[in-house]
PDB file of C-alpha atoms and ligand atoms in Angstrom:
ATOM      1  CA  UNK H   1       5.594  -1.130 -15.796  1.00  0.00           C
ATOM      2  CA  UNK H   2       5.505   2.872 -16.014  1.00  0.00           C
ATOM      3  CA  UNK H   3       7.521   5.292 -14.527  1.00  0.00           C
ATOM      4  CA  UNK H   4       5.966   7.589 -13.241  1.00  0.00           C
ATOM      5  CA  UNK H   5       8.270  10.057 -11.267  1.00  0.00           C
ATOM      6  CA  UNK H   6      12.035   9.308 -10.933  1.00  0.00           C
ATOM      7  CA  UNK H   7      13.131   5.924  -9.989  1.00  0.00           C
ATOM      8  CA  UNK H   8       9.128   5.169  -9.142  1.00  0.00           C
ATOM      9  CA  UNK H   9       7.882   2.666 -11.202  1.00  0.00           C
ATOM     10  CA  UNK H  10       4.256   1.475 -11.171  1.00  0.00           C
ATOM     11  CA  UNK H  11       3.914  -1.973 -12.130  1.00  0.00           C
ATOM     12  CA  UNK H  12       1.202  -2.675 -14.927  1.00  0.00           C
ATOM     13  CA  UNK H  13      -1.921  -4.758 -13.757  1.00  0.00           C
ATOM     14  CA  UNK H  14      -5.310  -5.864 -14.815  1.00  0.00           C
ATOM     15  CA  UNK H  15      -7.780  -3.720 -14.046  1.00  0.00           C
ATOM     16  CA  UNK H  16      -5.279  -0.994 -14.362  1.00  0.00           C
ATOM     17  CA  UNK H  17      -4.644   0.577 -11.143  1.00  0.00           C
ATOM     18  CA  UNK H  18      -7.186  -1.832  -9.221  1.00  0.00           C
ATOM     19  CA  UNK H  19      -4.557  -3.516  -7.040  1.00  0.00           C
ATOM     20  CA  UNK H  20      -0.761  -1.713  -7.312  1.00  0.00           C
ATOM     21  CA  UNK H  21       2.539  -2.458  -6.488  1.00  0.00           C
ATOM     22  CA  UNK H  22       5.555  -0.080  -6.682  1.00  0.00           C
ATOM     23  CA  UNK H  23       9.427  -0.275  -7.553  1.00  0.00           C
ATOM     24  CA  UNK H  24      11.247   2.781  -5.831  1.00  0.00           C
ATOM     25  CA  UNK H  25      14.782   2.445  -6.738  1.00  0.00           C
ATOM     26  CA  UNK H  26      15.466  -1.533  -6.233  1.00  0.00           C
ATOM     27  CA  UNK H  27      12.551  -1.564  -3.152  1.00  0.00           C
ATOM     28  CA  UNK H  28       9.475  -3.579  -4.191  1.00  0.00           C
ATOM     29  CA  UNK H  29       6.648  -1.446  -2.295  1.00  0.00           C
ATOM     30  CA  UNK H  30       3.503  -3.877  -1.324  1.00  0.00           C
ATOM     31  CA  UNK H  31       2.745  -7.255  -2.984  1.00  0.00           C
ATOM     32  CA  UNK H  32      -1.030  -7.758  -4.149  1.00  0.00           C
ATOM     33  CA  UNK H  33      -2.726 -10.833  -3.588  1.00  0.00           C
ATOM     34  CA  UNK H  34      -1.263 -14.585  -3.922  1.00  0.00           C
ATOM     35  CA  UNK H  35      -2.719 -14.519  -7.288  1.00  0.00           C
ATOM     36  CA  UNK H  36      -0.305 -11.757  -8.860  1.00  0.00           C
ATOM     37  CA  UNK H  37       2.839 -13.756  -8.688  1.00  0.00           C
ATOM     38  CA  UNK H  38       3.312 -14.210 -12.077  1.00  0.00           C
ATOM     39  CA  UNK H  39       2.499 -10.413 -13.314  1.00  0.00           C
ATOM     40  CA  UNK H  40       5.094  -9.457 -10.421  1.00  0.00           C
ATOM     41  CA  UNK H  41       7.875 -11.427 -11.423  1.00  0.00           C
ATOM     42  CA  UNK H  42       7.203 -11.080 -14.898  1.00  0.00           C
ATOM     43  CA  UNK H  43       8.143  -7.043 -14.882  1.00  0.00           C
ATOM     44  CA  UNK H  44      10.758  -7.662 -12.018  1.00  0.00           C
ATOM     45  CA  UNK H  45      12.580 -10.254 -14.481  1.00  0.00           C
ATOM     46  CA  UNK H  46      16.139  -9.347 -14.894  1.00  0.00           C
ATOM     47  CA  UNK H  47      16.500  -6.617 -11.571  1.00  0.00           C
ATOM     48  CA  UNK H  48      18.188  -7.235  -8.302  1.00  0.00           C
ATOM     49  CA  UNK H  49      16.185  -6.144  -5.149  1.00  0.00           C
ATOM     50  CA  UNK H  50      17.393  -5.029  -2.091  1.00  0.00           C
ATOM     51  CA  UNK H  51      14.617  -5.383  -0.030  1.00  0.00           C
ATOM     52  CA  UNK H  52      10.789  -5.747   0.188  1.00  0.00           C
ATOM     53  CA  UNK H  53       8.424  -3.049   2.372  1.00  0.00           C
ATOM     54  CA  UNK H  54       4.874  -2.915   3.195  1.00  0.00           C
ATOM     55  CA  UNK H  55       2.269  -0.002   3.644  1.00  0.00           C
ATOM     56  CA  UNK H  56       0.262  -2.447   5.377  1.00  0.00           C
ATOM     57  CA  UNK H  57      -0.045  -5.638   5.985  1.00  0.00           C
ATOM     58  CA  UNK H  58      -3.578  -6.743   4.055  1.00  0.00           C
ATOM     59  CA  UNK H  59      -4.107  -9.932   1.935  1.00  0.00           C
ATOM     60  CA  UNK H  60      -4.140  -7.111  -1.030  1.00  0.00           C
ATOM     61  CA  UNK H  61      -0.520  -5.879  -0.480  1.00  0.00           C
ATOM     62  CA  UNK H  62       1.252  -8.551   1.439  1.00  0.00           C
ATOM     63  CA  UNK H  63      -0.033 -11.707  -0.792  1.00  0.00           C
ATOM     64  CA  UNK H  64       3.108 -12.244  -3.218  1.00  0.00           C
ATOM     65  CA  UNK H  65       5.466 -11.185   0.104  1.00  0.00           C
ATOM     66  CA  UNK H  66       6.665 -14.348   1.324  1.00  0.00           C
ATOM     67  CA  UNK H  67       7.319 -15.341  -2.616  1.00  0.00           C
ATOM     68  CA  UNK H  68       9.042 -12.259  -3.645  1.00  0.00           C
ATOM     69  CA  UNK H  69      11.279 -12.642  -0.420  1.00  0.00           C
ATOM     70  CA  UNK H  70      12.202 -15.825  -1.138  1.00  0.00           C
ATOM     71  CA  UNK H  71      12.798 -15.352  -4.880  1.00  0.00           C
ATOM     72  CA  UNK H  72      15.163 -12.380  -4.622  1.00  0.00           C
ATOM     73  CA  UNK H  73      16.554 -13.207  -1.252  1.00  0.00           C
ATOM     74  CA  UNK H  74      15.285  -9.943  -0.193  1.00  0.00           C
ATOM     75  CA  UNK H  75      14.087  -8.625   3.808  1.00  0.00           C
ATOM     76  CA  UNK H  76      11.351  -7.888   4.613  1.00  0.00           C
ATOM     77  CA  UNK H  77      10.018  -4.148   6.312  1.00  0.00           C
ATOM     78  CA  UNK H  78       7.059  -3.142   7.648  1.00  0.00           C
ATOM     79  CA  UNK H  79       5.254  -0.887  10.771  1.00  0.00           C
ATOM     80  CA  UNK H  80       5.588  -2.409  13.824  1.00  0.00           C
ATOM     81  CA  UNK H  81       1.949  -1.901  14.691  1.00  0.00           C
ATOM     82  CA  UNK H  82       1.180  -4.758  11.196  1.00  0.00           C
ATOM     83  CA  UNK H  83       4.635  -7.130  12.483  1.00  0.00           C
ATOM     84  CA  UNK H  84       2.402  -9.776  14.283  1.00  0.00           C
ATOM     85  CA  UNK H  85      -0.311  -9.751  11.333  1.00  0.00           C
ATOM     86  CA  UNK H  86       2.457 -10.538   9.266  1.00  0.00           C
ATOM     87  CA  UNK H  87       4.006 -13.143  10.801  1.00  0.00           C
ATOM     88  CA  UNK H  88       1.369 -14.767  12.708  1.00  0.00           C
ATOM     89  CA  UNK H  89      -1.038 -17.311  10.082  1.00  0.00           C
ATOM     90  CA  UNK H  90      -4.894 -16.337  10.707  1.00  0.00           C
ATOM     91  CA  UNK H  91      -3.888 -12.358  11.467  1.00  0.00           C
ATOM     92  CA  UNK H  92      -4.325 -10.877   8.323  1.00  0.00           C
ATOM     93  CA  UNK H  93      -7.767  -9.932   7.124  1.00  0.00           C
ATOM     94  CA  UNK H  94      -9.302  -6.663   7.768  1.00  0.00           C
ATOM     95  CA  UNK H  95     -10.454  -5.440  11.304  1.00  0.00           C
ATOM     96  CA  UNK H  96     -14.192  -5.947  10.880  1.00  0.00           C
ATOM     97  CA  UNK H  97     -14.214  -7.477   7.539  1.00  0.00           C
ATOM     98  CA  UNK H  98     -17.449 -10.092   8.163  1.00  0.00           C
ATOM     99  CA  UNK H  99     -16.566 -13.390   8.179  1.00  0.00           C
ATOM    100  CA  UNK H 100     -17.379 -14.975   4.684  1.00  0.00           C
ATOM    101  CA  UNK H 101     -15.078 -12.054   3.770  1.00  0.00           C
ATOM    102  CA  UNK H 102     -12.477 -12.991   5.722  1.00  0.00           C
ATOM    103  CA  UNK H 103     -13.087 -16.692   4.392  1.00  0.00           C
ATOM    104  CA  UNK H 104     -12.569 -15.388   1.087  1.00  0.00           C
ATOM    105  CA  UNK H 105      -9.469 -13.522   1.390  1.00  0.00           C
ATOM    106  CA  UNK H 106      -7.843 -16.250   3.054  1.00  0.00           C
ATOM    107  CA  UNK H 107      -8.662 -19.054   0.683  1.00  0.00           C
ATOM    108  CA  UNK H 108      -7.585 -16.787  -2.944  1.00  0.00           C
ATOM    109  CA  UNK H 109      -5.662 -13.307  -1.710  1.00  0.00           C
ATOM    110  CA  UNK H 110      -3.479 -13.888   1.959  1.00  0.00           C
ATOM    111  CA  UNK H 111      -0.075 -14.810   1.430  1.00  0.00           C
ATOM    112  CA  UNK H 112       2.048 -16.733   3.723  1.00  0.00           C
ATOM    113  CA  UNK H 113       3.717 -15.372   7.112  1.00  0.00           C
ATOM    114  CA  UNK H 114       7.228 -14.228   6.347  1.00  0.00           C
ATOM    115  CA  UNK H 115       9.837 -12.780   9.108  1.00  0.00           C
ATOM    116  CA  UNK H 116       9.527  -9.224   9.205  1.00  0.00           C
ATOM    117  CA  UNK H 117      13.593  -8.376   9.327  1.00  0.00           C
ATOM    118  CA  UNK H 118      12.362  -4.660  10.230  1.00  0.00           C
ATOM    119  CA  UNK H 119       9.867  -2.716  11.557  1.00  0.00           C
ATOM    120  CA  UNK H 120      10.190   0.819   9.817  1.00  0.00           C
ATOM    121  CA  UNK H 121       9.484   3.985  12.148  1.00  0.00           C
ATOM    122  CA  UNK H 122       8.743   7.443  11.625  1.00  0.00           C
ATOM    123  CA  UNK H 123      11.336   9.182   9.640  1.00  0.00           C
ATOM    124  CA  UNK H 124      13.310   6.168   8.475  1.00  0.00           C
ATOM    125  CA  UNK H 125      14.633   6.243   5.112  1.00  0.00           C
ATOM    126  CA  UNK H 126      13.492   3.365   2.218  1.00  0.00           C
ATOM    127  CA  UNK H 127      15.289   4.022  -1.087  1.00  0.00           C
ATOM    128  CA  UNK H 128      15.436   8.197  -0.913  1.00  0.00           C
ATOM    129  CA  UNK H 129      11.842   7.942   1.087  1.00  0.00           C
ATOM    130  CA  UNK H 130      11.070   9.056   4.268  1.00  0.00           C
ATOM    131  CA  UNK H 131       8.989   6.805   6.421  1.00  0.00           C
ATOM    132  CA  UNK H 132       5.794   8.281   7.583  1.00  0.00           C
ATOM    133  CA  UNK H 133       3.705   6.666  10.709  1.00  0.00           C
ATOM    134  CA  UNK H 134       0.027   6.637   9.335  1.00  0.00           C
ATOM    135  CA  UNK H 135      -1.963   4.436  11.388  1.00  0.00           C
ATOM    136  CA  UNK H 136      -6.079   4.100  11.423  1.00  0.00           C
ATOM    137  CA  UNK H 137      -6.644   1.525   8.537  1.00  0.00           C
ATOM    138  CA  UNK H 138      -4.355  -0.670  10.303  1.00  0.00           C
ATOM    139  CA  UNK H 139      -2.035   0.080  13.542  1.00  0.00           C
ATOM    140  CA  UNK H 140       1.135   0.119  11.542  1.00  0.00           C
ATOM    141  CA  UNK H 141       0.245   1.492   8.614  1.00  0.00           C
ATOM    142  CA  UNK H 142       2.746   3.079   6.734  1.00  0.00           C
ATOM    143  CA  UNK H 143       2.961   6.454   3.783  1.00  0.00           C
ATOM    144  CA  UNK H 144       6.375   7.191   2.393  1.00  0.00           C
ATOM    145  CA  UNK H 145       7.358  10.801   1.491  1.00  0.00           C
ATOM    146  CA  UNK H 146       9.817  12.108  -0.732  1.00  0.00           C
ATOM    147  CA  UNK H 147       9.951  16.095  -0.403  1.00  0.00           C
ATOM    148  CA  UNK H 148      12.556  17.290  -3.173  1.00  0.00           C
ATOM    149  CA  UNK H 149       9.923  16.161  -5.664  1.00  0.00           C
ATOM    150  CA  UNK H 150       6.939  15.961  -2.929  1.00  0.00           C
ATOM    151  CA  UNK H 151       6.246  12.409  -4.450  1.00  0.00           C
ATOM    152  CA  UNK H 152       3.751  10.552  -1.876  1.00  0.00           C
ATOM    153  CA  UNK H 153       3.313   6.636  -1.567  1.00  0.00           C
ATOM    154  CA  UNK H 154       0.469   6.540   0.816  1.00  0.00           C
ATOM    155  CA  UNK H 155      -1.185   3.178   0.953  1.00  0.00           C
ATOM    156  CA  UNK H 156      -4.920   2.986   1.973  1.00  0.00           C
ATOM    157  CA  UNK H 157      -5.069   5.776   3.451  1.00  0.00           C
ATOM    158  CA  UNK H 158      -7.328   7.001   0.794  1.00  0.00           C
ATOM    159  CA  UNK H 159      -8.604   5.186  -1.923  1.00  0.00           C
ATOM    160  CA  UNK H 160      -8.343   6.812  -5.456  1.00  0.00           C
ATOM    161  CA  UNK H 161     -11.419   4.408  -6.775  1.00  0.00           C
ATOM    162  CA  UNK H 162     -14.516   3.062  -5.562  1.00  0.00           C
ATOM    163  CA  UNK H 163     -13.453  -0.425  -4.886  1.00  0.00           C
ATOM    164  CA  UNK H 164     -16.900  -2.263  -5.707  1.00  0.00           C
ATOM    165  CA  UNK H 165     -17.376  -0.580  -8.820  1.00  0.00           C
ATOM    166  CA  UNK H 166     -13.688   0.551  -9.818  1.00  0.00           C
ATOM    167  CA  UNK H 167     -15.091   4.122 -10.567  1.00  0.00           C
ATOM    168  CA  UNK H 168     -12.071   6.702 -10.297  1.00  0.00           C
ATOM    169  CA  UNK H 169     -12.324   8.933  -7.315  1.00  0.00           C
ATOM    170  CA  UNK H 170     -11.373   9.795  -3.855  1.00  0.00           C
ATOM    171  CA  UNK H 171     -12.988   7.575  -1.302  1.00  0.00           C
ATOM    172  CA  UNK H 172     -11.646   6.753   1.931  1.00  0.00           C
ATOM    173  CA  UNK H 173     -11.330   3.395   2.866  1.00  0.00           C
ATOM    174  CA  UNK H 174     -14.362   0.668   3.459  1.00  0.00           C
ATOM    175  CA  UNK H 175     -14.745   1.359   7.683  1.00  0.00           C
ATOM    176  CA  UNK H 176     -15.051  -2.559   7.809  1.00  0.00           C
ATOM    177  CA  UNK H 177     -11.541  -2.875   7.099  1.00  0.00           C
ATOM    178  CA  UNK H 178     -10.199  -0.224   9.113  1.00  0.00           C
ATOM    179  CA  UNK H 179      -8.691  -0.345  12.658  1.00  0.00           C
ATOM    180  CA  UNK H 180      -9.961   3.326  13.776  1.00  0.00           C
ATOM    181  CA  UNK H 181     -11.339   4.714  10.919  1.00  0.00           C
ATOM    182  CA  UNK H 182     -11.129   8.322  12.992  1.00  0.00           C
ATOM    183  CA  UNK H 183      -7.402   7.839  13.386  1.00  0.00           C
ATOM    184  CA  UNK H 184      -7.183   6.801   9.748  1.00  0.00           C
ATOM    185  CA  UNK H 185      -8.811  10.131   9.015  1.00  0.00           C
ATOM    186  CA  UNK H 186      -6.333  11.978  11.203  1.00  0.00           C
ATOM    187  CA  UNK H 187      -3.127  10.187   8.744  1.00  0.00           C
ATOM    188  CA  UNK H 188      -5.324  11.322   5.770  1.00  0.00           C
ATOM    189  CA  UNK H 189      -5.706  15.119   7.098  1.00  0.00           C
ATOM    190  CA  UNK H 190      -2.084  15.030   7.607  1.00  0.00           C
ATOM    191  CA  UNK H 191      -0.589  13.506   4.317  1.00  0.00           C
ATOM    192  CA  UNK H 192      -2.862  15.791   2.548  1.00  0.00           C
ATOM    193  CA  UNK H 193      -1.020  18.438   4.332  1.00  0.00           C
ATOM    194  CA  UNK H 194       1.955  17.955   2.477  1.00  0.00           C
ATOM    195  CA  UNK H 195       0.282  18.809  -0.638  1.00  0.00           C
ATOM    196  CA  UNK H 196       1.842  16.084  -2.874  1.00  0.00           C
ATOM    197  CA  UNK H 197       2.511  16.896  -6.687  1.00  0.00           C
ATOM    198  CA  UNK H 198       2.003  13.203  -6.914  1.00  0.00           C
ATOM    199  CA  UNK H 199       0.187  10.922  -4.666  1.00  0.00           C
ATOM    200  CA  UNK H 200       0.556   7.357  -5.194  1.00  0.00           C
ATOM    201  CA  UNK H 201      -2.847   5.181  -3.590  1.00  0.00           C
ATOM    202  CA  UNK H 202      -2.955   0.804  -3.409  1.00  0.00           C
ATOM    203  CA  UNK H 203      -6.110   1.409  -5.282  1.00  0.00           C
ATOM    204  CA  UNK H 204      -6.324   3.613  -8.535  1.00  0.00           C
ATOM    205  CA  UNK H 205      -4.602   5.719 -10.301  1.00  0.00           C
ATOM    206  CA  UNK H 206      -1.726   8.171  -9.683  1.00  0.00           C
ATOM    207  CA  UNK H 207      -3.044  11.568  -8.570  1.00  0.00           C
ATOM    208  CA  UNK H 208      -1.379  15.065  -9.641  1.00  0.00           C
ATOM    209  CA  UNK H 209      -3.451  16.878  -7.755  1.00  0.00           C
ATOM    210  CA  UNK H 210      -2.794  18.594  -4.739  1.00  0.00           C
ATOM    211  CA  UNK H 211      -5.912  20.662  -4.538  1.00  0.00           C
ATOM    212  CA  UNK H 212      -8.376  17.739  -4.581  1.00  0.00           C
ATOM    213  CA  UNK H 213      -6.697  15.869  -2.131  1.00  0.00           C
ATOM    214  CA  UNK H 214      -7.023  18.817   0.018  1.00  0.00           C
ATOM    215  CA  UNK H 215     -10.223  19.582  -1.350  1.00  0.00           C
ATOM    216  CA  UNK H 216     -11.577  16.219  -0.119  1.00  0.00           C
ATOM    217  CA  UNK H 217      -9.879  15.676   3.154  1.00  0.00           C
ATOM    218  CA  UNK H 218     -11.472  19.228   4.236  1.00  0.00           C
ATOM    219  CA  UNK H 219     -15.386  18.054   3.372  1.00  0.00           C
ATOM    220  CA  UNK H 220     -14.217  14.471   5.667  1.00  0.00           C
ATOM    221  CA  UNK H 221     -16.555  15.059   8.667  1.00  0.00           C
ATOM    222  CA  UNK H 222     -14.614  16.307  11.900  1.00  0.00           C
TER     223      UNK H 222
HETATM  224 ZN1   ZN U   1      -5.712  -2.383  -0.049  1.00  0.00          ZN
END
């Protein structure tokens, strides 16, 4: 794994940056799919955790949860709005995600329901981050801010590759796995607003560039 701004680790994954999990301070940020256990304990070998949070609770971030939970005898936090998806088997593939899809991610990505221990709100702190409220892609998704170093952990929000061809670039979100894709555009408008030196996506790779972010939330359609 890299650091890549003080106490933020990315961890390494194949294809880079496709699917990405982060280590702020001894918090494990999202999870991947069922199939990244082993590349997740792997780099966590040897550290003590203190607990486990979610941006959101899709079979691409919440799939090693339940394990890495269990194996450091770690909480788990997410948004209130993604509590019953998480906890509920059967609740956690994408909004309008057709159903083969949804087939799909349940047989080889979704991990198991875990207890949430907390739901995080709006201005909480997770290991020197402040918790930001950024619903649309689901109703409790989750960004987390740091402002001394304006370091941004922001989920799906916005995606940082095209996920079908794993091109680099700005993209928001496929609609068909988004709650309200207008509200999601609303959280994207207002992380962008913060002008991050370094914006950290779930998909592709780290971004130290305010300008395009704003850049590309401006030409979103009203
Ligand atoms: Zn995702």
């Amino acid at each position: 794994m890299k650091e890549i701004a003080e106490d933020v680790h990315l961890l390494s994954g194949w294809p880079p940056n496709a699917i990405n999990v982060y280590l702020v301070g001894d918090v494990l940020i999202d999870a991947a799919t069922r199939q990244a256990e082993r590349r997740i304990f792997k780099q966590l070998a040897g550290r003590a955790l203190s607990a486990h949070a979610l941006t959101h609770v899709h079979p691409d971030h919440q799939g090693c949860s339940h394990a890495v939970c269990e194996r450091f005898g770690v909480p788990l936090w997410c948004g209130e709005g993604d509590l019953t998806a998480m906890e509920t088997p059967g609740q956690v593939t994408g909004a309008h995600a057709p159903a083969w899809m949804k087939r799909a991610q349940e047989r080889f990505w979704v991990g198991p329901p875990h207890p949430v221990a907390r739901s995080l709100r709006e201005g909480d702190d997770v290991a020197g981050f402040t918790v930001l409220q950024t619903p649309g892609h689901t109703l409790g998704h989750l960004a987390f801010w740091r402002e001394r170093d304006r370091v941004l952990i922001l989920g799906d929000v916005l995606n940082n590759m095209n996920l079908m061809t794993g091109i680099p670039g700005l993209h928001e979100p496929p609609q068909m796995f988004a709650v309200d894709p207008a509200q999601n555009r609303a959280s994207a408008r207002r992380l962008a607003a913060l002008r991050p030196a370094l914006a950290c996506f779930g998909h592709g790779a780290p971004l130290r560039d305010p300008d395009r972010l704003a850049e590309f939330v401006a030409r979103l359609p009203a």
